[in-house]
Short mmCIF file of C-alpha atoms and ligand atoms in Angstrom, two decimals:
data_model
loop_
_atom_site.label_atom_id
_atom_site.label_comp_id
_atom_site.label_asym_id
_atom_site.label_seq_id
_atom_site.Cartn_x
_atom_site.Cartn_y
_atom_site.Cartn_z
CA MET X 13 -0.95 -12.25 -21.78
CA LYS X 14 -0.18 -14.43 -19.14
CA GLU X 15 -2.52 -15.83 -17.03
CA PHE X 16 -2.59 -14.36 -13.14
CA ALA X 17 -3.39 -14.79 -9.41
CA VAL X 18 -4.78 -11.74 -7.80
CA PHE X 19 -3.93 -11.76 -4.27
CA TRP X 20 -6.78 -9.51 -2.78
CA GLY X 21 -4.81 -8.98 0.85
CA CYS X 22 -7.34 -8.90 4.03
CA THR X 23 -7.69 -5.48 4.24
CA ILE X 24 -9.57 -5.44 1.21
CA GLN X 25 -11.62 -8.80 1.82
CA THR X 26 -11.96 -7.93 5.71
CA ARG X 27 -13.14 -4.16 4.90
CA PHE X 28 -13.49 -3.41 1.53
CA PRO X 29 -15.05 -6.18 -0.31
CA PHE X 30 -16.64 -3.60 -2.82
CA ILE X 31 -13.27 -2.64 -3.93
CA GLU X 32 -12.86 -6.54 -4.91
CA LYS X 33 -15.64 -5.39 -6.58
CA SER X 34 -14.73 -2.96 -9.06
CA THR X 35 -11.88 -4.64 -9.64
CA ARG X 36 -13.63 -7.93 -10.39
CA THR X 37 -15.55 -5.42 -12.81
CA VAL X 38 -12.86 -3.89 -14.93
CA LEU X 39 -10.27 -7.22 -14.71
CA GLU X 40 -13.82 -8.96 -16.63
CA ALA X 41 -14.17 -6.07 -19.10
CA PHE X 42 -10.38 -5.60 -20.05
CA GLY X 43 -11.25 -9.49 -20.87
CA LEU X 44 -7.59 -10.53 -18.34
CA PRO X 45 -6.48 -13.90 -18.01
CA TYR X 46 -7.16 -13.37 -14.08
CA ARG X 47 -7.27 -16.44 -11.92
CA ASP X 48 -8.90 -17.14 -7.96
CA ILE X 49 -6.20 -19.08 -6.61
CA ASP X 50 -6.47 -21.64 -3.03
CA GLY X 51 -4.21 -21.50 -0.49
CA PHE X 52 -3.27 -18.00 0.25
CA THR X 53 -2.13 -16.33 3.59
CA CYS X 54 -1.53 -12.71 5.05
CA CYS X 55 0.94 -11.62 2.67
CA PRO X 56 2.30 -10.65 5.72
CA GLU X 57 1.65 -7.26 6.56
CA LYS X 58 5.09 -5.85 7.22
CA SER X 59 5.34 -3.37 10.14
CA LEU X 60 3.35 -6.12 12.08
CA VAL X 61 4.75 -9.57 11.56
CA ASN X 62 8.65 -8.57 10.54
CA ASN X 63 9.33 -6.54 13.12
CA ILE X 64 8.31 -9.36 15.42
CA ASP X 65 9.78 -12.40 13.29
CA HIS X 66 11.83 -11.40 10.55
CA ALA X 67 12.30 -14.92 9.58
CA ALA X 68 8.10 -15.94 9.88
CA PHE X 69 7.96 -12.54 7.23
CA VAL X 70 10.14 -14.12 4.83
CA LEU X 71 8.90 -17.52 5.48
CA THR X 72 5.35 -16.45 4.92
CA ALA X 73 5.63 -14.38 2.00
CA ALA X 74 8.05 -17.04 0.45
CA ARG X 75 4.90 -19.91 0.57
CA ASN X 76 2.01 -17.47 -1.27
CA VAL X 77 4.76 -16.41 -4.37
CA ALA X 78 5.53 -20.57 -4.24
CA LEU X 79 1.89 -21.16 -4.58
CA VAL X 80 1.81 -18.49 -7.60
CA ASP X 81 5.45 -19.74 -9.18
CA GLU X 82 4.07 -23.47 -9.40
CA LEU X 83 1.22 -22.75 -10.85
CA GLY X 84 3.86 -20.80 -13.54
CA TYR X 85 1.22 -17.75 -13.28
CA ASP X 86 2.22 -14.03 -12.63
CA LEU X 87 0.57 -12.06 -9.56
CA VAL X 88 -1.09 -8.62 -9.27
CA SER X 89 -2.71 -7.35 -6.35
CA PRO X 90 -4.99 -3.93 -6.07
CA CYS X 91 -3.30 -3.86 -2.17
CA THR X 92 0.02 -1.63 -2.62
CA GLY X 93 0.96 -3.84 1.02
CA CYS X 94 0.80 -6.95 -0.27
CA VAL X 95 3.12 -6.67 -3.06
CA SER X 96 5.26 -4.87 -2.24
CA ASN X 97 5.74 -7.00 0.74
CA LEU X 98 6.15 -9.81 -0.84
CA ALA X 99 8.21 -8.02 -3.89
CA THR X 100 10.68 -7.27 -1.30
CA VAL X 101 10.91 -10.62 0.04
CA SER X 102 11.47 -12.09 -3.23
CA CYS X 103 14.08 -9.69 -3.70
CA GLU X 104 16.05 -10.80 -0.72
CA LEU X 105 15.81 -14.54 -1.37
CA LYS X 106 16.86 -13.99 -5.09
CA ALA X 107 19.93 -12.17 -3.35
CA ASN X 108 20.88 -14.41 -0.93
CA PRO X 109 20.92 -18.17 -2.11
CA LYS X 110 21.46 -19.47 1.36
CA GLU X 111 18.52 -18.15 2.98
CA LYS X 112 16.68 -19.06 -0.02
CA ASP X 113 18.52 -22.73 0.55
CA SER X 114 17.00 -22.73 4.10
CA VAL X 115 13.36 -21.53 3.51
CA ASN X 116 13.20 -23.92 0.93
CA GLY X 117 14.35 -26.50 3.04
CA MET X 118 10.90 -25.96 5.26
CA LEU X 119 8.57 -25.07 2.41
CA LYS X 120 9.88 -28.37 0.80
CA GLU X 121 7.83 -30.00 4.13
CA VAL X 122 4.84 -28.80 3.04
CA GLY X 123 4.97 -29.42 -0.17
CA ARG X 124 5.93 -26.43 -1.80
CA GLU X 125 8.78 -24.47 -3.10
CA PHE X 126 9.93 -20.90 -3.86
CA THR X 127 11.76 -20.52 -7.65
CA GLY X 128 10.38 -16.32 -7.75
CA LYS X 129 9.69 -17.14 -11.18
CA ALA X 130 6.15 -15.10 -10.84
CA LYS X 131 6.44 -11.63 -11.71
CA LEU X 132 4.63 -9.42 -8.73
CA HIS X 133 2.82 -6.69 -10.05
CA HIS X 134 0.47 -3.44 -8.02
CA LEU X 135 -2.51 -3.59 -10.59
CA VAL X 136 -1.52 0.37 -11.26
CA PRO X 137 1.92 -0.02 -12.80
CA PHE X 138 0.19 -3.32 -14.29
CA PHE X 139 -2.07 -1.13 -16.23
CA HIS X 140 0.34 1.53 -17.41
CA ASP X 141 2.54 -1.46 -19.15
CA THR X 142 1.16 -4.51 -19.70
CA VAL X 143 -2.59 -3.14 -20.66
CA GLY X 144 -1.65 -0.13 -22.17
CA LEU X 145 -2.32 4.05 -22.12
CA LEU X 146 -4.19 2.25 -25.64
CA ALA X 147 -5.90 -0.11 -24.69
CA ILE X 148 -7.69 2.21 -21.86
CA LYS X 149 -9.15 4.77 -24.17
CA GLN X 150 -10.23 2.18 -26.22
CA LYS X 151 -12.06 0.89 -24.11
CA MET X 152 -13.50 4.26 -22.64
CA LYS X 153 -16.89 5.38 -23.05
CA ARG X 154 -16.33 9.28 -21.79
CA ASP X 155 -13.22 10.90 -20.25
CA PHE X 156 -12.43 13.56 -17.34
CA SER X 157 -11.79 16.31 -18.92
CA GLY X 158 -12.55 19.05 -17.27
CA MET X 159 -12.01 17.47 -13.52
CA LYS X 160 -9.32 17.82 -11.22
CA ILE X 161 -7.50 14.81 -9.71
CA ALA X 162 -5.57 14.61 -6.72
CA LEU X 163 -2.73 11.90 -6.97
CA HIS X 164 -2.11 9.52 -4.09
CA TYR X 165 0.46 7.10 -5.24
CA GLY X 166 1.01 4.98 -1.82
CA CYS X 167 4.15 4.06 -0.40
CA HIS X 168 4.29 1.31 -1.27
CA MET X 169 3.50 1.14 -5.39
CA ILE X 170 6.88 2.30 -5.45
CA ARG X 171 8.98 1.55 -3.01
CA PRO X 172 11.08 -0.14 -2.31
CA SER X 173 12.86 0.44 -5.90
CA HIS X 174 15.16 -2.21 -5.32
CA ALA X 175 12.11 -4.80 -4.79
CA LEU X 176 9.23 -3.59 -7.21
CA ARG X 177 11.31 -2.09 -9.53
CA ASN X 178 8.50 -0.09 -11.46
CA ASP X 179 8.76 3.37 -11.58
CA ASP X 180 10.85 6.50 -10.19
CA PRO X 181 10.31 5.98 -6.64
CA LEU X 182 10.70 9.89 -5.58
CA ASN X 183 9.25 11.01 -9.14
CA PRO X 184 6.39 8.72 -10.27
CA GLN X 185 5.01 9.07 -13.09
CA LYS X 186 2.57 6.11 -14.38
CA PHE X 187 0.00 6.74 -12.05
CA ASP X 188 0.01 10.35 -13.63
CA ASN X 189 0.20 9.04 -17.05
CA LEU X 190 -2.66 6.58 -16.99
CA ILE X 191 -5.15 9.81 -14.71
CA ARG X 192 -4.11 11.82 -17.36
CA ALA X 193 -4.75 9.23 -20.32
CA MET X 194 -8.51 9.19 -18.66
CA GLY X 195 -8.87 13.08 -19.43
CA ALA X 196 -8.55 14.39 -16.18
CA GLU X 197 -5.99 16.46 -14.83
CA SER X 198 -3.08 15.54 -11.92
CA LEU X 199 -2.52 17.84 -9.87
CA GLN X 200 0.75 18.99 -8.71
CA PHE X 201 1.13 19.56 -5.10
CA LEU X 202 3.45 19.91 -2.03
CA THR X 203 2.24 17.09 -0.01
CA LYS X 204 1.73 14.96 -3.09
CA LEU X 205 4.30 12.16 -2.19
CA MET X 206 3.77 12.31 1.18
CA CYS X 207 3.01 9.14 3.48
CA CYS X 208 -0.56 9.26 4.29
CA GLY X 209 -0.09 7.85 7.99
CA GLN X 210 -2.28 4.88 8.16
CA GLY X 211 0.73 3.32 10.11
CA LEU X 212 0.05 5.43 12.92
CA ASP X 213 -3.78 3.99 13.79
CA ARG X 214 -2.06 0.45 14.48
CA ILE X 215 0.55 1.57 16.92
CA ASP X 216 -2.59 3.36 19.48
CA GLU X 217 -1.77 6.97 17.45
CA HIS X 218 -5.24 7.61 16.19
CA ASP X 219 -5.29 11.59 16.78
CA ARG X 220 -1.32 11.32 15.17
CA ALA X 221 -2.75 9.65 12.32
CA LEU X 222 -6.35 12.11 12.07
CA HIS X 223 -3.76 14.40 12.12
CA PHE X 224 -1.22 12.98 8.96
CA ALA X 225 -5.01 12.94 7.26
CA ARG X 226 -5.38 16.37 8.01
CA ILE X 227 -2.69 17.36 6.46
CA LYS X 228 -2.97 16.12 3.05
CA LEU X 229 -6.94 16.77 2.88
CA ARG X 230 -6.00 20.62 3.99
CA GLU X 231 -3.70 21.49 0.86
CA LEU X 232 -6.84 19.53 -1.65
CA LYS X 233 -9.54 21.22 -0.53
CA SER X 234 -7.13 24.66 -0.42
CA ILE X 235 -6.35 23.84 -4.15
CA GLY X 236 -9.74 22.22 -5.13
CA ALA X 237 -9.61 18.54 -5.73
CA ASP X 238 -12.10 17.10 -7.28
CA ALA X 239 -11.14 13.67 -5.69
CA LEU X 240 -8.29 12.18 -4.35
CA VAL X 241 -7.70 9.25 -6.28
CA LEU X 242 -5.61 6.19 -5.28
CA CYS X 243 -5.11 2.49 -4.97
CA CYS X 244 -3.91 1.17 -1.41
CA PRO X 245 -6.58 -0.14 0.57
CA SER X 246 -4.38 0.99 3.67
CA CYS X 247 -4.33 4.63 2.52
CA PHE X 248 -8.51 4.71 1.46
CA LEU X 249 -8.83 3.67 4.96
CA GLN X 250 -6.70 6.49 6.37
CA PHE X 251 -8.89 9.19 3.59
CA ASP X 252 -12.31 7.97 3.81
CA ASN X 253 -12.86 7.00 7.21
CA ASN X 254 -9.96 9.11 8.99
CA GLN X 255 -11.94 12.06 6.67
CA PHE X 256 -15.78 10.74 7.70
CA LEU X 257 -14.85 11.10 11.40
CA MET X 258 -12.49 14.42 11.27
CA GLU X 259 -16.30 15.63 9.38
CA LYS X 260 -18.24 13.86 12.38
CA GLU X 261 -16.21 16.26 14.68
CA GLY X 262 -17.37 19.13 12.52
CA GLU X 263 -14.41 19.26 10.33
CA ARG X 264 -14.62 19.63 6.80
CA PHE X 265 -13.34 18.78 3.66
CA GLY X 266 -15.33 17.02 1.17
CA ILE X 267 -13.05 15.61 -0.14
CA PRO X 268 -14.50 11.92 -2.09
CA VAL X 269 -11.54 9.45 -1.70
CA ILE X 270 -11.92 7.19 -5.24
CA TYR X 271 -10.12 4.00 -6.15
CA PHE X 272 -8.35 3.92 -9.37
CA THR X 273 -10.74 0.64 -10.47
CA GLU X 274 -13.84 2.84 -9.49
CA LEU X 275 -12.27 5.48 -11.71
CA LEU X 276 -11.82 3.10 -14.39
CA GLY X 277 -14.88 1.68 -13.93
CA LEU X 278 -16.77 4.83 -14.14
CA SER X 279 -15.17 5.79 -17.38
CA MET X 280 -16.61 2.98 -19.46
CA GLY X 281 -19.43 3.61 -18.50
CA TYR X 282 -20.39 1.94 -15.11
CA THR X 283 -22.83 3.56 -12.19
CA ALA X 284 -21.31 4.19 -9.46
CA GLU X 285 -23.66 1.91 -7.82
CA GLU X 286 -22.64 -0.94 -9.42
CA LEU X 287 -18.85 -0.51 -8.72
CA GLY X 288 -19.83 0.27 -4.90
CA MET X 289 -19.30 3.34 -4.59
CA THR X 290 -22.10 4.28 -2.64
CA SER X 291 -20.38 1.90 -0.06
CA HIS X 292 -17.75 5.11 0.85
CA ARG X 293 -18.11 6.60 3.83
CA VAL X 294 -17.58 10.94 2.52
CA ASP X 295 -19.66 10.97 -0.33
CA CYS X 296 -18.99 10.81 -4.08
CA GLU X 297 -21.74 11.81 -5.03
CA PRO X 298 -19.91 15.91 -5.70
CA PHE X 299 -17.36 14.50 -8.18
CA ILE X 300 -19.70 11.81 -9.63
CA LYS X 301 -22.24 15.53 -9.86
CA LYS X 302 -19.91 18.09 -11.65
CA TRP X 303 -18.40 15.06 -14.05
CA GLU X 304 -22.20 15.08 -15.40
CA SER X 305 -23.06 18.81 -15.18
CA LEU X 306 -20.11 18.73 -18.03
CA ALA X 307 -21.55 16.64 -19.84
CA ASN X 308 -24.13 18.67 -20.12
CA LYS X 309 -22.03 21.32 -21.18
CA PRO X 310 -21.54 21.85 -25.03
CA SER X 311 -17.83 20.84 -25.99
CA ARG X 312 -15.54 23.79 -26.64
CA GLU X 313 -15.71 23.19 -30.12
CA ALA X 314 -19.35 23.61 -30.15
CA ALA X 315 -19.57 26.36 -28.50
CA ILE X 316 -16.87 28.71 -30.64
CA GLU X 317 -18.58 27.44 -33.46
CA GLU X 318 -22.27 28.37 -32.72
CA GLY X 319 -20.28 32.00 -31.68
CA LEU X 320 -19.36 32.23 -34.89
CA SER X 321 -22.31 30.97 -36.86
CA GLY X 322 -25.10 32.37 -34.58
CA PRO X 323 -27.03 36.20 -35.24
CA ASN X 324 -24.41 38.63 -36.61
CA LEU X 325 -25.14 42.45 -35.51
CA LEU X 326 -23.01 44.17 -37.58
CA SER X 327 -24.66 42.74 -41.27
CA MET E 11 21.79 -8.74 18.80
CA LEU E 12 22.02 -5.69 18.14
CA GLU E 13 25.49 -6.40 15.56
CA ALA E 14 22.81 -8.82 13.89
CA THR E 15 20.75 -6.63 12.00
CA LEU E 16 22.61 -3.31 11.83
CA ASN E 17 25.70 -2.42 10.12
CA MET E 18 27.48 -0.04 12.10
CA LYS E 19 29.93 0.82 9.66
CA LEU E 20 26.82 1.94 7.61
CA LEU E 21 25.63 4.06 10.44
CA GLU E 22 28.53 6.34 11.23
CA MET E 23 28.18 7.29 7.90
CA CYS E 24 24.53 8.31 8.68
CA SER E 25 25.82 9.84 12.14
CA LYS E 26 27.88 12.22 9.91
CA CYS E 27 24.56 12.66 7.21
CA GLY E 28 21.72 13.49 7.65
CA ALA E 29 19.84 13.56 4.43
CA CYS E 30 17.32 11.70 5.05
CA PHE E 31 16.08 14.32 8.11
CA SER E 32 14.72 16.74 5.61
CA ILE E 33 12.34 14.04 3.55
CA CYS E 34 11.08 11.75 7.03
CA PRO E 35 7.16 12.86 7.17
CA SER E 36 7.38 11.71 10.63
CA CYS E 37 10.50 13.86 11.77
CA MET E 38 8.49 16.60 9.54
CA HIS E 39 5.16 15.72 11.40
CA ILE E 40 5.90 14.54 14.80
CA PRO E 41 7.47 16.91 17.10
CA GLY E 42 10.80 14.50 18.83
CA TYR E 43 10.69 11.90 16.36
CA ASP E 44 14.88 12.08 15.56
CA PRO E 45 16.52 9.13 14.12
CA ARG E 46 19.44 10.79 14.18
CA GLU E 47 19.34 10.94 18.55
CA VAL E 48 18.67 7.27 18.04
CA ILE E 49 21.48 6.32 15.62
CA LYS E 50 24.28 8.33 18.36
CA ASP E 51 22.89 6.62 21.41
CA ILE E 52 23.18 3.29 19.48
CA LEU E 53 26.72 4.28 18.09
CA ASP E 54 27.97 4.87 21.75
CA GLY E 55 25.93 2.06 23.14
CA ASN E 56 23.33 3.54 24.43
CA HIS E 57 20.41 1.99 22.25
CA GLU E 58 18.52 0.53 25.49
CA LYS E 59 16.82 3.84 26.07
CA TRP E 60 15.32 3.74 23.12
CA LEU E 61 13.48 0.57 23.53
CA THR E 62 10.56 1.62 25.47
CA SER E 63 10.30 5.38 23.67
CA LYS E 64 7.24 6.14 21.36
CA HIS E 65 9.31 7.08 18.68
CA ILE E 66 10.69 3.75 17.02
CA TRP E 67 7.00 3.03 16.31
CA GLN E 68 6.22 6.17 14.62
CA CYS E 69 8.43 4.91 11.96
CA LEU E 70 6.02 4.81 8.71
CA GLU E 71 7.96 2.49 6.56
CA CYS E 72 7.53 4.72 3.91
CA HIS E 73 11.24 3.79 2.57
CA HIS E 74 11.51 7.31 1.74
CA CYS E 75 15.06 7.56 3.46
CA LEU E 76 16.24 4.34 1.89
CA GLU E 77 15.34 5.69 -1.40
CA ILE E 78 16.87 9.18 -0.77
CA CYS E 79 20.24 7.91 0.78
CA TYR E 80 23.10 7.13 -0.58
CA GLN E 81 23.91 4.51 0.94
CA HIS E 82 20.41 2.86 -0.18
CA TYR E 83 20.35 1.98 3.94
CA GLY E 84 18.07 4.51 5.27
CA PHE E 85 16.91 5.65 8.73
CA GLU E 86 14.46 2.84 8.99
CA ASN E 87 17.05 0.42 9.27
CA ALA E 88 17.74 1.56 12.84
CA MET E 89 13.90 1.62 13.53
CA THR E 90 13.20 -1.54 12.53
CA ALA E 91 16.54 -3.47 14.22
CA LEU E 92 14.99 -1.20 17.75
CA ARG E 93 11.75 -2.62 17.38
CA THR E 94 12.55 -5.56 17.14
CA ILE E 95 14.20 -5.17 20.10
CA ALA E 96 11.63 -4.15 21.83
CA ALA E 97 8.90 -6.95 20.52
CA ARG E 98 11.42 -9.25 21.81
CA LYS E 99 11.81 -8.07 25.13
CA GLY E 100 7.75 -8.11 25.76
CA VAL E 101 7.31 -3.86 25.29
CA HIS E 102 5.79 -3.56 22.04
CA PRO E 103 2.15 -1.91 21.30
CA ALA E 104 -0.52 -3.50 22.45
CA GLN E 105 -2.67 -2.81 19.08
CA VAL E 106 0.81 -5.00 17.48
CA LYS E 107 0.37 -7.99 19.60
CA ARG E 108 -3.18 -8.13 19.22
CA GLY E 109 -2.37 -8.11 15.64
CA TRP E 110 0.46 -10.96 15.90
CA GLU E 111 -1.90 -12.80 18.00
CA MET E 112 -4.51 -12.87 15.05
CA PHE E 113 -1.46 -13.45 12.44
CA VAL E 114 -0.18 -16.19 14.54
CA LYS E 115 -3.05 -18.15 15.51
CA THR E 116 -4.93 -17.67 11.92
CA SER E 117 -2.75 -16.93 8.64
CA ARG E 118 -4.61 -13.76 8.10
CA LEU E 119 -5.60 -10.33 9.28
CA GLY E 120 -9.41 -10.66 9.63
CA GLU E 121 -11.62 -13.17 7.43
CA PRO E 122 -13.38 -12.15 4.36
CA ALA E 123 -16.91 -10.24 4.87
CA LEU E 124 -19.61 -13.04 3.91
CA PRO E 125 -22.77 -10.96 4.59
CA ALA E 126 -21.08 -8.41 1.89
CA ARG E 127 -19.71 -10.43 -0.79
CA LYS E 128 -23.47 -11.39 -0.98
CA LYS E 129 -24.67 -7.87 -1.39
CA PHE E 130 -22.20 -7.07 -3.76
CA GLY E 131 -22.21 -10.72 -5.91
CA LEU E 132 -18.69 -11.98 -4.97
CA PRO E 133 -17.43 -15.55 -5.49
CA GLU E 134 -16.85 -18.02 -1.92
CA PRO E 135 -13.72 -16.82 -1.30
CA LYS E 136 -11.14 -19.50 -1.78
CA ALA E 137 -9.70 -21.92 0.55
CA SER E 138 -7.14 -20.18 3.08
CA GLY E 139 -3.49 -21.93 3.91
CA ALA E 140 -3.85 -21.49 7.30
CA GLU E 141 -3.57 -25.92 7.80
CA GLU E 142 0.08 -25.55 6.09
CA PHE E 143 0.96 -22.27 7.60
CA LYS E 144 0.75 -23.52 10.68
CA LYS E 145 2.66 -26.12 9.83
CA LEU E 146 5.66 -23.88 8.83
CA MET E 147 5.09 -21.47 12.23
CA ALA E 148 5.62 -24.67 14.30
CA LEU E 149 8.71 -26.08 11.97
CA LEU E 150 10.56 -23.00 12.44
CA LYS E 151 9.84 -23.00 16.03
CA GLU E 152 11.35 -26.38 16.30
CA ARG E 153 14.30 -24.82 14.30
CA ARG E 154 14.72 -22.96 16.66
CA GLY E 155 15.17 -25.00 19.61
CA HIS E 156 17.52 -26.96 17.90
CA LYS E 157 19.79 -23.99 17.20
CA GLY E 158 19.34 -22.80 20.85
CA GLU E 159 18.15 -19.74 20.23
S1 SF4 R 408 10.75 5.16 6.32
FE1 SF4 R 408 10.19 5.46 8.51
S2 SF4 R 408 12.70 6.81 9.41
FE2 SF4 R 408 12.43 6.36 6.88
S3 SF4 R 408 11.59 8.44 6.14
FE3 SF4 R 408 9.58 7.07 6.49
S4 SF4 R 408 8.74 7.22 8.29
FE4 SF4 R 408 10.49 8.55 7.98
S1 SF4 R 409 20.14 6.40 6.35
FE1 SF4 R 409 21.71 7.31 4.51
S2 SF4 R 409 20.56 9.08 3.65
FE2 SF4 R 409 19.80 9.04 6.03
S3 SF4 R 409 21.90 9.48 7.51
FE3 SF4 R 409 21.92 7.76 6.60
S4 SF4 R 409 23.45 7.70 5.12
FE4 SF4 R 409 22.22 9.45 5.31
#
């Protein structure tokens, strides 16, 4: 497998170091050739930087990709925003030779060059396509059969599709496949692909941001989801932090929000503590407790076997 | 300035379509949010009145409209263009201003949380690219100056 640089991004490193913890834990456990490299800046964040200055957006992203290009690595990110922004710019420059030349003219002044050779992956499709479901099953100590999981893809894991080209942008399957390979049921529900709405918290509209979280959390509560699983720090902020804020005001949902790497780590035998899950604001205990209680239950086969071979009133 | 970033021909098609309205999360859940109105005004030459509207910032950039669009275009292009013009006039939300300032000053939107890294046994964060980034931003400014922008 080709070596790859991990692009952590600002949000994970600033607010959620425990996500970095669980990601490193699973990358190590799979023995994947990941590298930490010097020189990354913010990806940059699209809604903020691109709205104000498109040229600064392109130049900053091109420089980040150039760092990976030079080393001959690919790039993998556990942040949907980062990978979507980098891929959007990379795709734009590949399609516009003139713009690429002008960007490279500036990058040259700091000794860099954007070639766009590096493949840019989000961690979830990367696990699906490059690590593979079989390798994942082999590493698992215990699966999640009996657990009902609601997935939130996160818009920018799969869109814009012309830049990311990793799944069907309106009917994605790969995250579902991973969850099913881990033995859980992937719930299908109305708001499954609805945007988390965290962006509203970045334009001084906190109440609306809460309302977007509420719409999905209500549905998850009513269909009995054991957890919401996702792989984006922005969506995590929206559903963990904002759910917690609503619960403090007396609106209870009780939906644990679990990062993909944490779920994978649990199945491989790491504890919630080791994976940093005890740092979440919404308690993950109910999920862990239910999962543990299922482990103590005899398997379906054993229960039937016992019924068939046990005491027989007819004889 | 508007023509430079928006394709009026595609917007004409939009004004006869509106398909993405039914898939857009902000159209569904934010009263008064309707890019069809915005596009109509842009085509009538009245985009100005939207520059101070909060609605142009309520587009979540989820790209649903782009993906369902038969032109692979999307409402979002109209909203992005108006946001850019609003920002150039300095009428963007305070939080966006603060974020932008932090970005140009530090090249990031926050610094690694060092005590927490220690607690989780995470390695030292790698060197940042802030110096190079600042040089590039200065260069961009300089080149724009030449072009008289
Ligand atoms: S990108 Fe904006 S306009 Fe398009 S569907 Fe999403 S919220 Fe609506
Ligand atoms: S953006 Fe595309 S789908 Fe939406 S109204 Fe315009 S043409 Fe129709």
